[in-house]
Amino acid sequence: MTRATTNSATSSGDTRSAARRRRLLPAAMLVALSTLLAACASGGDGIGTPPPVPTREASFDTTAIEEAMTATLDAGAPAVLVEVRDGDEVWRSARGTSAVVGGAVADPLAAVRVASVTKSMMGVLLMQLVEDGDLDLDTRIERYLPGVVDPAQPVTVRQLANHTSGMPDYIDTFPLDDPTAVSAMLTAEYTPQELIERVADVPWLSDPGTEFHYSNTNYLVLTLLIEELTGESLPDVLAERVAGPGALESTSLPLDTSMPEGAAHGYFTTNGIYVDVTEQSGSLWWGAGGVVSTVGDINTFYRGLFQGTYLPDEAVSELIDLGPEGYGLGIQGHVDPCPAPEPTATPVETTSDPVAPTDEATADGGATGDAAGSPSPSASSTPLGVPGMTYGHLGSGLGYRILSFSSPDGERQVTVSWTASPPDYGDDPRLAPAWAVVDAALTATCHTGTP
């Protein structure tokens, strides 16, 4: 048993912070470059309740979790924020500092940009609209939004949500290796339509429904769809249908560059240089990745998803039905290191053997790579989900990355966020130790035996 603290910083952590500062540009150049870039009603019947109060000590062993957090920090993360839940028990910890220069000790509940975890919230909104009778996932998007995508491409709503539309990714049209271009990218204001139009002349990656290609453009189209069907802006819809019912008090989708007071600073890293990109327009991302939240709120969200806050079980089952690439409707699967329990319901064969996407490039919008992971069982024998799987999402934005996964009974959650990202997500040395945090937490909270 190890002691849980809300501000886990050591003298060795201070030494590592100093070492990172030595790798920065000289102060005047840093300020100049940082300024350049940083100037870069509920659909369910359940009502969310505030999360349990965190314990000072964990009943489970946190040693491996803390070791993986330290490894993530050592790999170059200015801050690493973690929350683990096991039933009514909550354990939080942080490593590092809130900012590379002049930052305070990292706060585990500091606000961060959660990037593509936003897509899970979008999946909830889509299924709520299905439950309301306003949306058919297998209807062509052209019926709801004439002319938004190439009408010659018979794209359905489901294909957009599960990344089989074949649409190219608008993020790839921004030259992330050009500081001047990144500055303009971060400070500009965009409509979803303007971002979609950036790929209007880019060849489609495949015919709709034939291949999996992770593309943020899909969720821009879904942003327009949700706004069309609800008659409200996406930030308002998320507030009314997700944040409010789930009691997510620190969750919002700001379309300007604002961040809450005390937010963790995010850094774009290139060639050993850390550039503060905390302030960036949420209109660059919309429903593809614009939400600002905390590791605690994200755990609360996924727990609520699996415990009836937002949707009936049948709708959740459809949401988390994973395809061959390990992706559902805004949901990714990750193999649980905890052994699957004995069957508690009649097995229902699935149509594929989903795998957990672990390669960053495929799983979260990078340029290269294939999804990889261990195959899950092919039969569902639990009320929700596939035995031996957890569900959540990997989020990768500019300056912030996050992993969040939950057991399908909603009893075990882990969320880890770190505050640095490279131009190529697949080359992030912090990703592997962050995954180790996830697996260590899921192992520590396992109650069915030793894996």
CSV table of C-alpha atoms in Angstrom, one decimal:
chain,number,residue,atom,x,y,z
A,1,MET,CA,0.0,0.0,0.0
A,2,THR,CA,1.4,3.4,-0.9
A,3,ARG,CA,0.4,6.8,0.1
A,4,ALA,CA,-1.7,8.8,-2.3
A,5,THR,CA,-1.0,12.5,-2.5
A,6,THR,CA,-2.5,15.2,-4.7
A,7,ASN,CA,0.9,16.8,-5.4
A,8,SER,CA,3.5,14.1,-6.0
A,9,ALA,CA,6.7,15.9,-6.6
A,10,THR,CA,10.2,14.9,-5.4
A,11,SER,CA,13.6,16.4,-5.4
A,12,SER,CA,14.5,14.1,-8.3
A,13,GLY,CA,11.5,15.5,-10.1
A,14,ASP,CA,12.8,19.0,-9.5
A,15,THR,CA,16.2,17.9,-11.0
A,16,ARG,CA,14.4,16.6,-14.1
A,17,SER,CA,12.5,19.9,-14.5
A,18,ALA,CA,15.8,21.8,-14.3
A,19,ALA,CA,17.3,19.5,-16.9
A,20,ARG,CA,14.3,20.2,-19.2
A,21,ARG,CA,14.7,23.9,-18.7
A,22,ARG,CA,18.3,23.6,-19.9
A,23,ARG,CA,17.1,22.2,-23.1
A,24,LEU,CA,14.9,25.2,-23.8
A,25,LEU,CA,15.7,28.1,-26.0
A,26,PRO,CA,17.3,31.1,-24.2
A,27,ALA,CA,14.6,33.0,-22.3
A,28,ALA,CA,14.2,35.9,-24.8
A,29,MET,CA,13.9,33.5,-27.7
A,30,LEU,CA,11.5,31.3,-25.8
A,31,VAL,CA,9.2,34.2,-25.1
A,32,ALA,CA,9.3,35.3,-28.7
A,33,LEU,CA,8.6,31.8,-30.0
A,34,SER,CA,6.0,31.0,-27.4
A,35,THR,CA,4.2,34.2,-28.2
A,36,LEU,CA,4.3,33.4,-31.9
A,37,LEU,CA,2.8,29.9,-31.4
A,38,ALA,CA,0.5,30.4,-28.4
A,39,ALA,CA,-0.9,33.7,-29.7
A,40,CYS,CA,-1.4,30.2,-31.5
A,41,ALA,CA,-31.4,18.4,-22.2
A,42,SER,CA,-29.9,15.1,-21.3
A,43,GLY,CA,-30.5,12.3,-23.8
A,44,GLY,CA,-30.4,9.6,-21.0
A,45,ASP,CA,-32.7,9.0,-18.0
A,46,GLY,CA,-29.9,8.8,-15.4
A,47,ILE,CA,-28.7,11.7,-13.4
A,48,GLY,CA,-25.0,12.0,-12.8
A,49,THR,CA,-23.7,12.3,-9.3
A,50,PRO,CA,-20.4,13.9,-8.1
A,51,PRO,CA,-17.5,11.5,-7.9
A,52,PRO,CA,-16.4,10.0,-4.6
A,53,VAL,CA,-14.0,12.0,-2.5
A,54,PRO,CA,-10.4,10.7,-3.1
A,55,THR,CA,-8.8,8.7,-0.4
A,56,ARG,CA,-5.4,9.6,1.1
A,57,GLU,CA,-4.3,6.0,0.9
A,58,ALA,CA,-5.1,3.5,-1.8
A,59,SER,CA,-6.3,0.0,-0.8
A,60,PHE,CA,-4.6,-1.2,-3.9
A,61,ASP,CA,-0.8,-1.1,-4.6
A,62,THR,CA,0.1,2.0,-6.5
A,63,THR,CA,3.8,1.3,-6.9
A,64,ALA,CA,3.7,0.2,-10.6
A,65,ILE,CA,1.4,3.1,-11.4
A,66,GLU,CA,3.8,5.6,-9.8
A,67,GLU,CA,6.8,4.1,-11.5
A,68,ALA,CA,5.1,4.4,-14.9
A,69,MET,CA,4.2,8.0,-14.1
A,70,THR,CA,7.8,8.8,-13.3
A,71,ALA,CA,8.9,7.1,-16.5
A,72,THR,CA,6.5,9.3,-18.5
A,73,LEU,CA,8.0,12.3,-16.8
A,74,ASP,CA,11.5,11.1,-17.5
A,75,ALA,CA,10.6,10.7,-21.2
A,76,GLY,CA,10.0,14.5,-21.4
A,77,ALA,CA,6.5,15.3,-20.1
A,78,PRO,CA,6.4,18.6,-18.1
A,79,ALA,CA,3.5,17.2,-16.1
A,80,VAL,CA,1.8,13.8,-15.7
A,81,LEU,CA,-1.7,13.8,-14.2
A,82,VAL,CA,-3.5,10.6,-13.1
A,83,GLU,CA,-6.7,9.5,-11.5
A,84,VAL,CA,-7.7,5.9,-10.8
A,85,ARG,CA,-11.1,4.7,-9.6
A,86,ASP,CA,-12.1,1.3,-8.2
A,87,GLY,CA,-15.7,1.4,-7.2
A,88,ASP,CA,-16.1,4.1,-4.6
A,89,GLU,CA,-12.4,4.5,-4.2
A,90,VAL,CA,-10.5,7.3,-5.9
A,91,TRP,CA,-6.7,7.8,-6.1
A,92,ARG,CA,-5.1,10.8,-7.7
A,93,SER,CA,-1.5,11.8,-8.2
A,94,ALA,CA,0.7,14.1,-10.3
A,95,ARG,CA,4.3,14.5,-11.3
A,96,GLY,CA,6.2,17.5,-12.6
A,97,THR,CA,5.1,21.1,-12.8
A,98,SER,CA,2.2,23.1,-14.3
A,99,ALA,CA,4.6,25.0,-16.6
A,100,VAL,CA,8.2,24.4,-17.8
A,101,VAL,CA,9.3,27.9,-16.7
A,102,GLY,CA,8.0,29.2,-13.4
A,103,GLY,CA,5.3,26.6,-12.9
A,104,ALA,CA,3.9,25.3,-9.7
A,105,VAL,CA,3.8,21.7,-8.6
A,106,ALA,CA,1.5,19.9,-10.9
A,107,ASP,CA,-2.2,19.6,-9.7
A,108,PRO,CA,-3.8,16.2,-10.7
A,109,LEU,CA,-7.1,18.0,-11.3
A,110,ALA,CA,-5.7,20.9,-13.4
A,111,ALA,CA,-7.6,21.5,-16.6
A,112,VAL,CA,-6.2,20.0,-19.8
A,113,ARG,CA,-7.2,19.7,-23.4
A,114,VAL,CA,-8.6,16.2,-23.8
A,115,ALA,CA,-8.3,16.1,-27.6
A,116,SER,CA,-10.0,13.0,-29.2
A,117,VAL,CA,-11.6,11.9,-26.0
A,118,THR,CA,-14.1,14.5,-27.2
A,119,LYS,CA,-15.2,11.9,-29.8
A,120,SER,CA,-16.6,9.6,-27.1
A,121,MET,CA,-18.9,12.5,-26.0
A,122,MET,CA,-19.9,12.9,-29.7
A,123,GLY,CA,-20.7,9.2,-29.8
A,124,VAL,CA,-23.0,9.7,-26.8
A,125,LEU,CA,-24.8,12.6,-28.5
A,126,LEU,CA,-25.3,10.6,-31.7
A,127,MET,CA,-26.8,7.7,-29.8
A,128,GLN,CA,-29.1,10.1,-27.9
A,129,LEU,CA,-30.4,11.5,-31.2
A,130,VAL,CA,-31.0,7.9,-32.3
A,131,GLU,CA,-32.9,7.2,-29.1
A,132,ASP,CA,-34.9,10.4,-29.7
A,133,GLY,CA,-35.9,9.1,-33.1
A,134,ASP,CA,-34.2,12.0,-34.9
A,135,LEU,CA,-31.3,10.1,-36.4
A,136,ASP,CA,-30.6,6.9,-38.3
A,137,LEU,CA,-27.0,5.9,-38.3
A,138,ASP,CA,-27.2,4.0,-41.5
A,139,THR,CA,-28.7,6.8,-43.5
A,140,ARG,CA,-26.5,8.8,-45.9
A,141,ILE,CA,-25.3,12.1,-44.4
A,142,GLU,CA,-26.4,13.8,-47.6
A,143,ARG,CA,-30.0,13.4,-46.4
A,144,TYR,CA,-29.3,15.5,-43.3
A,145,LEU,CA,-26.6,17.8,-44.7
A,146,PRO,CA,-27.0,18.2,-48.4
A,147,GLY,CA,-23.7,19.2,-50.1
A,148,VAL,CA,-21.5,19.0,-47.0
A,149,VAL,CA,-19.5,16.0,-48.4
A,150,ASP,CA,-19.0,14.9,-52.0
A,151,PRO,CA,-22.6,13.7,-53.0
A,152,ALA,CA,-21.0,11.1,-55.2
A,153,GLN,CA,-19.7,9.4,-52.1
A,154,PRO,CA,-22.5,7.4,-50.4
A,155,VAL,CA,-21.3,8.1,-46.8
A,156,THR,CA,-23.5,7.1,-43.9
A,157,VAL,CA,-23.5,8.6,-40.4
A,158,ARG,CA,-22.2,5.4,-39.0
A,159,GLN,CA,-19.2,5.4,-41.4
A,160,LEU,CA,-18.3,8.9,-40.3
A,161,ALA,CA,-18.5,7.9,-36.6
A,162,ASN,CA,-16.4,4.7,-37.0
A,163,HIS,CA,-13.8,6.2,-39.4
A,164,THR,CA,-14.7,4.0,-42.4
A,165,SER,CA,-15.9,6.9,-44.5
A,166,GLY,CA,-12.6,7.3,-46.4
A,167,MET,CA,-12.5,11.1,-45.9
A,168,PRO,CA,-9.0,12.6,-45.7
A,169,ASP,CA,-8.0,14.3,-42.5
A,170,TYR,CA,-8.0,18.1,-42.5
A,171,ILE,CA,-5.3,18.3,-39.8
A,172,ASP,CA,-2.9,16.8,-42.5
A,173,THR,CA,-3.3,20.0,-44.5
A,174,PHE,CA,-1.5,22.1,-41.8
A,175,PRO,CA,2.3,22.1,-41.9
A,176,LEU,CA,3.1,21.3,-38.3
A,177,ASP,CA,6.8,21.6,-38.9
A,178,ASP,CA,6.5,25.3,-39.8
A,179,PRO,CA,6.3,27.6,-36.6
A,180,THR,CA,4.8,30.4,-38.6
A,181,ALA,CA,2.0,28.2,-40.0
A,182,VAL,CA,1.4,26.7,-36.6
A,183,SER,CA,1.0,30.2,-35.1
A,184,ALA,CA,-1.6,31.1,-37.7
A,185,MET,CA,-3.3,27.7,-37.1
A,186,LEU,CA,-3.6,28.2,-33.4
A,187,THR,CA,-4.9,31.8,-33.4
A,188,ALA,CA,-7.3,31.7,-36.3
A,189,GLU,CA,-11.0,31.1,-35.9
A,190,TYR,CA,-12.7,28.4,-38.0
A,191,THR,CA,-16.1,27.1,-38.8
A,192,PRO,CA,-16.5,23.3,-39.2
A,193,GLN,CA,-17.4,23.9,-42.9
A,194,GLU,CA,-14.2,25.9,-43.5
A,195,LEU,CA,-12.1,23.1,-42.1
A,196,ILE,CA,-13.9,20.5,-44.1
A,197,GLU,CA,-13.3,22.5,-47.2
A,198,ARG,CA,-9.6,22.2,-46.7
A,199,VAL,CA,-9.8,18.6,-48.0
A,200,ALA,CA,-12.3,19.3,-50.7
A,201,ASP,CA,-9.7,18.7,-53.4
A,202,VAL,CA,-7.8,16.0,-51.6
A,203,PRO,CA,-8.4,12.4,-52.9
A,204,TRP,CA,-10.5,10.2,-50.6
A,205,LEU,CA,-8.5,7.5,-48.9
A,206,SER,CA,-10.9,4.7,-49.8
A,207,ASP,CA,-14.5,4.1,-50.8
A,208,PRO,CA,-17.0,4.5,-48.0
A,209,GLY,CA,-17.4,1.5,-45.8
A,210,THR,CA,-14.4,-0.4,-47.2
A,211,GLU,CA,-11.5,0.5,-45.0
A,212,PHE,CA,-10.6,2.1,-41.6
A,213,HIS,CA,-8.9,5.5,-41.8
A,214,TYR,CA,-8.8,7.6,-38.7
A,215,SER,CA,-9.8,11.1,-39.8
A,216,ASN,CA,-10.8,14.1,-37.7
A,217,THR,CA,-12.8,15.4,-40.6
A,218,ASN,CA,-15.4,12.8,-39.9
A,219,TYR,CA,-16.2,14.5,-36.6
A,220,LEU,CA,-16.4,17.9,-38.1
A,221,VAL,CA,-19.2,16.6,-40.3
A,222,LEU,CA,-20.8,15.1,-37.3
A,223,THR,CA,-20.5,18.5,-35.5
A,224,LEU,CA,-22.6,20.0,-38.3
A,225,LEU,CA,-25.0,17.1,-38.1
A,226,ILE,CA,-25.6,17.5,-34.3
A,227,GLU,CA,-26.0,21.2,-34.6
A,228,GLU,CA,-28.5,20.8,-37.5
A,229,LEU,CA,-30.6,18.2,-35.6
A,230,THR,CA,-30.6,20.0,-32.3
A,231,GLY,CA,-30.8,23.6,-33.5
A,232,GLU,CA,-28.0,24.5,-31.0
A,233,SER,CA,-24.3,25.1,-31.1
A,234,LEU,CA,-22.1,22.1,-30.2
A,235,PRO,CA,-20.8,23.7,-27.0
A,236,ASP,CA,-24.3,24.2,-25.8
A,237,VAL,CA,-25.4,20.7,-26.7
A,238,LEU,CA,-22.4,19.2,-24.9
A,239,ALA,CA,-23.2,21.3,-21.8
A,240,GLU,CA,-26.9,20.3,-21.8
A,241,ARG,CA,-26.6,16.6,-22.7
A,242,VAL,CA,-23.2,15.5,-21.4
A,243,ALA,CA,-21.6,17.9,-18.9
A,244,GLY,CA,-24.8,18.7,-17.0
A,245,PRO,CA,-26.4,15.3,-16.6
A,246,GLY,CA,-23.0,13.8,-15.8
A,247,ALA,CA,-22.1,16.4,-13.2
A,248,LEU,CA,-18.9,17.3,-15.2
A,249,GLU,CA,-18.3,20.6,-13.5
A,250,SER,CA,-14.9,21.2,-15.2
A,251,THR,CA,-15.8,20.2,-18.7
A,252,SER,CA,-16.6,22.5,-21.6
A,253,LEU,CA,-15.9,23.2,-25.3
A,254,PRO,CA,-14.5,26.7,-25.5
A,255,LEU,CA,-14.3,28.0,-29.1
A,256,ASP,CA,-11.8,30.7,-28.2
A,257,THR,CA,-8.3,30.3,-26.8
A,258,SER,CA,-9.3,30.5,-23.1
A,259,MET,CA,-8.3,27.9,-20.5
A,260,PRO,CA,-9.5,27.8,-16.9
A,261,GLU,CA,-7.3,29.4,-14.2
A,262,GLY,CA,-4.7,27.0,-13.0
A,263,ALA,CA,-4.8,24.9,-16.2
A,264,ALA,CA,-1.8,22.8,-17.0
A,265,HIS,CA,0.3,24.3,-19.8
A,266,GLY,CA,0.7,22.2,-22.9
A,267,TYR,CA,3.9,22.1,-25.0
A,268,PHE,CA,4.6,21.4,-28.6
A,269,THR,CA,8.0,19.7,-28.7
A,270,THR,CA,10.4,19.7,-31.6
A,271,ASN,CA,14.2,19.3,-31.6
A,272,GLY,CA,14.4,19.4,-27.8
A,273,ILE,CA,12.5,22.7,-27.7
A,274,TYR,CA,9.4,23.1,-25.6
A,275,VAL,CA,7.0,25.7,-27.0
A,276,ASP,CA,3.9,26.7,-24.9
A,277,VAL,CA,0.8,26.2,-26.9
A,278,THR,CA,-1.7,26.3,-24.1
A,279,GLU,CA,-3.7,29.0,-25.7
A,280,GLN,CA,-5.2,27.7,-28.9
A,281,SER,CA,-8.6,28.1,-30.5
A,282,GLY,CA,-11.1,25.4,-29.8
A,283,SER,CA,-12.6,26.2,-33.2
A,284,LEU,CA,-9.6,24.4,-34.7
A,285,TRP,CA,-11.1,21.1,-33.4
A,286,TRP,CA,-14.8,21.4,-32.6
A,287,GLY,CA,-16.3,17.9,-32.1
A,288,ALA,CA,-13.0,16.2,-33.3
A,289,GLY,CA,-11.2,17.2,-30.1
A,290,GLY,CA,-12.0,20.6,-28.6
A,291,VAL,CA,-13.1,19.7,-25.1
A,292,VAL,CA,-11.3,21.0,-22.0
A,293,SER,CA,-11.7,18.9,-18.9
A,294,THR,CA,-9.8,17.2,-16.0
A,295,VAL,CA,-8.8,13.6,-15.5
A,296,GLY,CA,-11.4,13.4,-12.8
A,297,ASP,CA,-14.2,14.6,-15.0
A,298,ILE,CA,-13.2,12.2,-17.8
A,299,ASN,CA,-13.4,9.3,-15.4
A,300,THR,CA,-16.8,10.5,-14.3
A,301,PHE,CA,-17.9,10.7,-17.9
A,302,TYR,CA,-16.9,7.1,-18.7
A,303,ARG,CA,-18.4,5.8,-15.5
A,304,GLY,CA,-21.6,7.6,-16.3
A,305,LEU,CA,-21.6,6.1,-19.8
A,306,PHE,CA,-21.5,2.5,-18.5
A,307,GLN,CA,-23.9,3.1,-15.5
A,308,GLY,CA,-26.9,4.6,-17.2
A,309,THR,CA,-26.4,8.4,-17.0
A,310,TYR,CA,-26.6,9.0,-20.7
A,311,LEU,CA,-28.1,6.0,-22.6
A,312,PRO,CA,-29.9,2.7,-22.1
A,313,ASP,CA,-27.7,-0.4,-22.2
A,314,GLU,CA,-28.8,-1.3,-25.7
A,315,ALA,CA,-27.6,2.0,-27.1
A,316,VAL,CA,-24.3,1.7,-25.1
A,317,SER,CA,-23.8,-1.8,-26.6
A,318,GLU,CA,-24.1,-0.3,-30.1
A,319,LEU,CA,-21.7,2.5,-29.2
A,320,ILE,CA,-19.0,0.2,-28.0
A,321,ASP,CA,-19.4,-2.5,-30.7
A,322,LEU,CA,-15.8,-2.6,-32.0
A,323,GLY,CA,-14.9,-3.2,-35.6
A,324,PRO,CA,-11.7,-5.0,-36.8
A,325,GLU,CA,-9.6,-2.0,-36.0
A,326,GLY,CA,-10.8,-1.9,-32.4
A,327,TYR,CA,-13.0,1.2,-32.9
A,328,GLY,CA,-16.7,1.7,-32.3
A,329,LEU,CA,-18.7,4.9,-32.5
A,330,GLY,CA,-16.2,7.4,-30.9
A,331,ILE,CA,-14.9,4.6,-28.6
A,332,GLN,CA,-11.7,2.6,-28.7
A,333,GLY,CA,-11.1,-0.7,-27.1
A,334,HIS,CA,-8.1,-1.7,-25.0
A,335,VAL,CA,-7.3,-5.2,-23.7
A,336,ASP,CA,-7.8,-5.4,-20.0
A,337,PRO,CA,-4.8,-7.0,-18.2
A,338,CYS,CA,-7.3,-8.2,-15.6
A,339,PRO,CA,-8.7,-11.7,-16.5
A,340,ALA,CA,-12.2,-11.7,-17.9
A,341,PRO,CA,-14.9,-12.9,-15.4
A,342,GLU,CA,-16.9,-16.0,-15.9
A,343,PRO,CA,-19.9,-15.6,-18.2
A,344,THR,CA,-22.9,-14.0,-16.6
A,345,ALA,CA,-25.2,-13.9,-19.6
A,346,THR,CA,-25.8,-15.9,-22.7
A,347,PRO,CA,-22.9,-15.3,-25.2
A,348,VAL,CA,-23.7,-13.3,-28.3
A,349,GLU,CA,-21.3,-13.8,-31.2
A,350,THR,CA,-19.8,-10.6,-32.6
A,351,THR,CA,-19.1,-10.1,-36.2
A,352,SER,CA,-15.4,-9.6,-35.8
A,353,ASP,CA,-12.5,-10.0,-33.5
A,354,PRO,CA,-11.7,-6.5,-32.4
A,355,VAL,CA,-8.2,-5.5,-31.4
A,356,ALA,CA,-7.0,-2.7,-29.2
A,357,PRO,CA,-5.5,0.1,-31.2
A,358,THR,CA,-2.1,0.8,-29.6
A,359,ASP,CA,-0.2,2.3,-32.5
A,360,GLU,CA,-0.5,6.1,-32.2
A,361,ALA,CA,-0.5,6.9,-35.9
A,362,THR,CA,-3.5,4.8,-36.6
A,363,ALA,CA,-5.3,5.0,-33.3
A,364,ASP,CA,-5.3,8.8,-33.1
A,365,GLY,CA,-4.8,10.4,-36.5
A,366,GLY,CA,-1.1,10.1,-37.2
A,367,ALA,CA,0.3,9.8,-40.7
A,368,THR,CA,1.6,6.3,-40.7
A,369,GLY,CA,1.2,2.9,-39.0
A,370,ASP,CA,-1.2,0.1,-38.5
A,371,ALA,CA,-3.5,-0.7,-35.5
A,372,ALA,CA,-2.0,-3.4,-33.4
A,373,GLY,CA,-2.9,-5.2,-30.2
A,374,SER,CA,-4.1,-8.5,-28.7
A,375,PRO,CA,-7.3,-10.0,-30.1
A,376,SER,CA,-10.2,-10.0,-27.8
A,377,PRO,CA,-12.6,-12.8,-27.3
A,378,SER,CA,-15.2,-13.1,-30.1
A,379,ALA,CA,-18.2,-13.6,-27.8
A,380,SER,CA,-19.9,-11.2,-25.5
A,381,SER,CA,-20.8,-12.7,-22.2
A,382,THR,CA,-21.3,-9.7,-20.0
A,383,PRO,CA,-24.2,-7.2,-19.9
A,384,LEU,CA,-22.0,-4.6,-21.8
A,385,GLY,CA,-19.0,-5.1,-24.0
A,386,VAL,CA,-16.6,-8.0,-24.6
A,387,PRO,CA,-15.0,-9.9,-21.8
A,388,GLY,CA,-11.4,-8.9,-21.3
A,389,MET,CA,-11.8,-5.4,-22.9
A,390,THR,CA,-11.9,-1.9,-21.5
A,391,TYR,CA,-13.3,1.1,-23.4
A,392,GLY,CA,-12.3,4.7,-23.8
A,393,HIS,CA,-10.1,6.7,-26.1
A,394,LEU,CA,-6.6,8.0,-26.8
A,395,GLY,CA,-6.5,11.8,-27.3
A,396,SER,CA,-3.7,13.6,-29.1
A,397,GLY,CA,-3.8,17.3,-29.6
A,398,LEU,CA,-1.2,20.1,-29.8
A,399,GLY,CA,0.6,20.1,-26.5
A,400,TYR,CA,-1.7,17.7,-24.7
A,401,ARG,CA,-2.2,13.9,-24.8
A,402,ILE,CA,-4.5,11.7,-22.7
A,403,LEU,CA,-5.5,8.0,-22.3
A,404,SER,CA,-8.7,7.1,-20.6
A,405,PHE,CA,-10.3,3.6,-20.2
A,406,SER,CA,-13.1,2.0,-18.2
A,407,SER,CA,-14.3,-1.5,-17.5
A,408,PRO,CA,-17.7,-2.1,-19.1
A,409,ASP,CA,-19.4,-2.3,-15.7
A,410,GLY,CA,-18.2,1.2,-15.0
A,411,GLU,CA,-16.5,0.2,-11.8
A,412,ARG,CA,-12.8,0.7,-12.8
A,413,GLN,CA,-11.4,3.7,-14.6
A,414,VAL,CA,-8.0,5.2,-15.3
A,415,THR,CA,-7.2,8.5,-17.0
A,416,VAL,CA,-3.6,9.7,-17.5
A,417,SER,CA,-2.8,13.1,-19.2
A,418,TRP,CA,0.6,14.4,-20.1
A,419,THR,CA,1.4,17.9,-21.3
A,420,ALA,CA,3.7,17.5,-24.4
A,421,SER,CA,3.2,16.3,-27.9
A,422,PRO,CA,5.6,16.0,-30.9
A,423,PRO,CA,4.8,16.8,-34.5
A,424,ASP,CA,4.6,13.0,-35.2
A,425,TYR,CA,2.5,11.4,-32.5
A,426,GLY,CA,4.0,8.0,-33.3
A,427,ASP,CA,7.4,9.2,-32.2
A,428,ASP,CA,6.3,10.3,-28.8
A,429,PRO,CA,8.6,8.7,-26.2
A,430,ARG,CA,6.0,9.4,-23.5
A,431,LEU,CA,3.3,7.2,-25.1
A,432,ALA,CA,4.6,3.8,-24.0
A,433,PRO,CA,5.1,4.7,-20.3
A,434,ALA,CA,1.7,6.3,-20.4
A,435,TRP,CA,0.2,3.1,-21.6
A,436,ALA,CA,2.1,1.4,-18.8
A,437,VAL,CA,0.2,3.7,-16.4
A,438,VAL,CA,-3.1,2.5,-17.8
A,439,ASP,CA,-2.2,-1.2,-17.6
A,440,ALA,CA,-0.7,-0.8,-14.1
A,441,ALA,CA,-3.9,0.8,-12.8
A,442,LEU,CA,-6.2,-1.8,-14.4
A,443,THR,CA,-4.0,-4.5,-12.9
A,444,ALA,CA,-3.9,-2.9,-9.5
A,445,THR,CA,-7.7,-2.7,-9.4
A,446,CYS,CA,-8.3,-6.2,-10.7
A,447,HIS,CA,-10.4,-8.3,-8.3
A,448,THR,CA,-10.6,-11.6,-10.2
A,449,GLY,CA,-7.1,-12.9,-9.7
A,450,THR,CA,-3.6,-12.2,-10.9
A,451,PRO,CA,-3.2,-11.9,-14.7
